[in-house]
């Protein structure tokens, strides 16, 4: 830019050839170039933002589906726990009933042995008393 003020900004001769010599025109050109650069940058950022927004919606949809699956699995787990609790309580009752029946069977077996012994004694008394 040695044309206007003696400073050199390491610009190619082709660029220096098209830059106006008037400083106000140079500032106007710089403003236009800056506006174009900003507009291009904004456009790129808006594109990125649109893609990011689409990804965000996709992720939100995945999150919604996962939350729905989680809710379903929690309900299934709750149902399974409830059935397990009922089965466990029923198992305890059946174990207690089995133990009670085993005691009753043992008692009946002892009673049967006593009755059998008494019947044998009674038959023996009847049989031997006839003679």
mmCIF file of C-alpha atoms in Angstrom:
data_model
loop_
_atom_site.group_PDB
_atom_site.id
_atom_site.type_symbol
_atom_site.label_atom_id
_atom_site.label_comp_id
_atom_site.label_asym_id
_atom_site.label_seq_id
_atom_site.Cartn_x
_atom_site.Cartn_y
_atom_site.Cartn_z
ATOM 1 C CA UNK A 1 0.000 0.000 0.000
ATOM 2 C CA UNK A 2 2.822 2.252 -0.748
ATOM 3 C CA UNK A 3 0.560 4.218 -3.062
ATOM 4 C CA UNK A 4 -1.417 6.028 -0.382
ATOM 5 C CA UNK A 5 0.670 6.368 2.723
ATOM 6 C CA UNK A 6 4.030 4.767 2.259
ATOM 7 C CA UNK A 7 3.253 1.619 4.277
ATOM 8 C CA UNK A 8 3.701 -1.848 2.842
ATOM 9 C CA UNK A 9 1.199 -4.514 3.983
ATOM 10 C CA UNK A 10 2.690 -7.345 1.899
ATOM 11 C CA UNK A 11 -0.205 -7.324 -0.571
ATOM 12 C CA UNK A 12 0.195 -8.766 -4.052
ATOM 13 C CA UNK A 13 0.582 -6.307 -6.914
ATOM 14 C CA UNK A 14 -2.702 -7.566 -8.431
ATOM 15 C CA UNK A 15 -4.563 -6.619 -5.247
ATOM 16 C CA UNK A 16 -2.858 -3.251 -4.982
ATOM 17 C CA UNK A 17 -3.802 -2.548 -8.595
ATOM 18 C CA UNK A 18 -7.549 -2.797 -7.880
ATOM 19 C CA UNK A 19 -7.568 -0.979 -4.525
ATOM 20 C CA UNK A 20 -8.767 2.614 -4.885
ATOM 21 C CA UNK A 21 -6.259 5.303 -4.057
ATOM 22 C CA UNK A 22 -8.722 7.453 -2.118
ATOM 23 C CA UNK A 23 -8.636 6.535 1.576
ATOM 24 C CA UNK A 24 -12.400 6.892 2.001
ATOM 25 C CA UNK A 25 -12.993 4.582 -0.937
ATOM 26 C CA UNK A 26 -10.478 2.168 0.604
ATOM 27 C CA UNK A 27 -12.412 2.257 3.893
ATOM 28 C CA UNK A 28 -15.686 1.720 2.013
ATOM 29 C CA UNK A 29 -14.148 -1.264 0.171
ATOM 30 C CA UNK A 30 -12.816 -2.621 3.490
ATOM 31 C CA UNK A 31 -16.296 -2.241 5.018
ATOM 32 C CA UNK A 32 -17.852 -4.132 2.087
ATOM 33 C CA UNK A 33 -15.239 -6.910 2.305
ATOM 34 C CA UNK A 34 -15.775 -7.118 6.071
ATOM 35 C CA UNK A 35 -19.556 -7.257 5.578
ATOM 36 C CA UNK A 36 -19.154 -10.049 3.021
ATOM 37 C CA UNK A 37 -16.839 -11.962 5.360
ATOM 38 C CA UNK A 38 -19.237 -11.522 8.278
ATOM 39 C CA UNK A 39 -22.231 -12.547 6.129
ATOM 40 C CA UNK A 40 -20.349 -15.631 4.941
ATOM 41 C CA UNK A 41 -19.345 -16.470 8.503
ATOM 42 C CA UNK A 42 -22.923 -15.966 9.757
ATOM 43 C CA UNK A 43 -24.246 -18.154 6.937
ATOM 44 C CA UNK A 44 -21.756 -20.903 7.826
ATOM 45 C CA UNK A 45 -22.663 -20.633 11.506
ATOM 46 C CA UNK A 46 -26.385 -20.752 10.723
ATOM 47 C CA UNK A 47 -25.766 -23.900 8.656
ATOM 48 C CA UNK A 48 -23.827 -25.453 11.513
ATOM 49 C CA UNK A 49 -26.539 -24.393 13.937
ATOM 50 C CA UNK A 50 -29.183 -26.017 11.721
ATOM 51 C CA UNK A 51 -27.217 -29.271 11.584
ATOM 52 C CA UNK A 52 -26.622 -29.139 15.340
ATOM 53 C CA UNK A 53 -30.307 -28.465 15.937
ATOM 54 C CA UNK A 54 -31.213 -31.482 13.766
ATOM 55 C CA UNK A 55 -28.760 -33.629 15.755
ATOM 56 C CA UNK A 56 -30.231 -32.274 18.982
ATOM 57 C CA UNK A 57 -33.761 -33.218 17.865
ATOM 58 C CA UNK A 58 -32.488 -36.667 16.915
ATOM 59 C CA UNK A 59 -30.815 -37.053 20.318
ATOM 60 C CA UNK A 60 -33.981 -35.794 22.048
ATOM 61 C CA UNK A 61 -35.973 -38.430 20.148
ATOM 62 C CA UNK A 62 -33.508 -41.131 21.212
ATOM 63 C CA UNK A 63 -33.696 -39.902 24.812
ATOM 64 C CA UNK A 64 -37.504 -39.995 24.660
ATOM 65 C CA UNK A 65 -37.422 -43.572 23.332
ATOM 66 C CA UNK A 66 -34.912 -44.631 25.993
ATOM 67 C CA UNK A 67 -36.971 -43.011 28.749
ATOM 68 C CA UNK A 68 -40.051 -44.830 27.420
ATOM 69 C CA UNK A 69 -38.149 -48.142 27.423
ATOM 70 C CA UNK A 70 -36.862 -47.395 30.926
ATOM 71 C CA UNK A 71 -40.388 -46.714 32.129
ATOM 72 C CA UNK A 72 -41.606 -49.970 30.570
ATOM 73 C CA UNK A 73 -38.717 -51.925 32.100
ATOM 74 C CA UNK A 74 -39.309 -50.335 35.502
ATOM 75 C CA UNK A 75 -42.980 -51.348 35.309
ATOM 76 C CA UNK A 76 -42.027 -54.889 34.260
ATOM 77 C CA UNK A 77 -39.496 -55.025 37.102
ATOM 78 C CA UNK A 78 -42.097 -53.818 39.573
ATOM 79 C CA UNK A 79 -44.561 -56.459 38.326
ATOM 80 C CA UNK A 80 -41.889 -59.168 38.544
ATOM 81 C CA UNK A 81 -40.940 -58.081 42.070
ATOM 82 C CA UNK A 82 -44.605 -58.167 43.067
ATOM 83 C CA UNK A 83 -45.055 -61.665 41.615
ATOM 84 C CA UNK A 84 -41.819 -62.770 43.290
ATOM 85 C CA UNK A 85 -42.998 -61.426 46.645
ATOM 86 C CA UNK A 86 -46.336 -63.241 46.292
ATOM 87 C CA UNK A 87 -44.579 -66.473 45.250
ATOM 88 C CA UNK A 88 -42.085 -66.122 48.105
ATOM 89 C CA UNK A 89 -44.866 -65.606 50.657
ATOM 90 C CA UNK A 90 -46.764 -68.569 49.170
ATOM 91 C CA UNK A 91 -43.577 -70.628 49.404
ATOM 92 C CA UNK A 92 -43.233 -69.713 53.083
ATOM 93 C CA UNK A 93 -46.861 -70.731 53.699
ATOM 94 C CA UNK A 94 -46.355 -74.012 51.841
ATOM 95 C CA UNK A 95 -43.166 -74.699 53.820
ATOM 96 C CA UNK A 96 -45.011 -74.070 57.072
ATOM 97 C CA UNK A 97 -47.894 -76.279 55.896
ATOM 98 C CA UNK A 98 -45.415 -79.015 54.849
ATOM 99 C CA UNK A 99 -43.746 -78.855 58.270
ATOM 100 C CA UNK A 100 -47.140 -79.011 59.962
ATOM 101 C CA UNK A 101 -48.207 -81.977 57.817
ATOM 102 C CA UNK A 102 -44.905 -83.731 58.555
ATOM 103 C CA UNK A 103 -45.530 -83.279 62.293
ATOM 104 C CA UNK A 104 -49.100 -84.527 61.895
ATOM 105 C CA UNK A 105 -47.890 -87.543 59.882
ATOM 106 C CA UNK A 106 -45.281 -88.317 62.547
ATOM 107 C CA UNK A 107 -47.911 -88.014 65.287
ATOM 108 C CA UNK A 108 -50.382 -90.172 63.331
ATOM 109 C CA UNK A 109 -47.654 -92.753 62.739
ATOM 110 C CA UNK A 110 -46.972 -92.915 66.491
ATOM 111 C CA UNK A 111 -50.705 -93.091 67.207
ATOM 112 C CA UNK A 112 -51.094 -95.831 64.567
ATOM 113 C CA UNK A 113 -48.275 -97.807 66.149
ATOM 114 C CA UNK A 114 -49.941 -97.482 69.563
ATOM 115 C CA UNK A 115 -53.344 -98.504 68.198
ATOM 116 C CA UNK A 116 -51.810 -101.429 66.301
ATOM 117 C CA UNK A 117 -50.039 -102.555 69.452
ATOM 118 C CA UNK A 118 -53.278 -102.268 71.433
ATOM 119 C CA UNK A 119 -55.158 -104.250 68.756
ATOM 120 C CA UNK A 120 -52.494 -106.952 68.784
ATOM 121 C CA UNK A 121 -52.653 -107.102 72.556
ATOM 122 C CA UNK A 122 -56.457 -107.219 72.423
ATOM 123 C CA UNK A 123 -56.431 -110.036 69.824
ATOM 124 C CA UNK A 124 -53.852 -111.880 71.851
ATOM 125 C CA UNK A 125 -56.000 -111.560 74.964
ATOM 126 C CA UNK A 126 -59.088 -112.723 73.090
ATOM 127 C CA UNK A 127 -57.246 -115.567 71.419
ATOM 128 C CA UNK A 128 -55.579 -116.783 74.603
ATOM 129 C CA UNK A 129 -58.636 -116.277 76.759
ATOM 130 C CA UNK A 130 -60.660 -118.740 74.634
ATOM 131 C CA UNK A 131 -58.484 -121.640 75.556
#
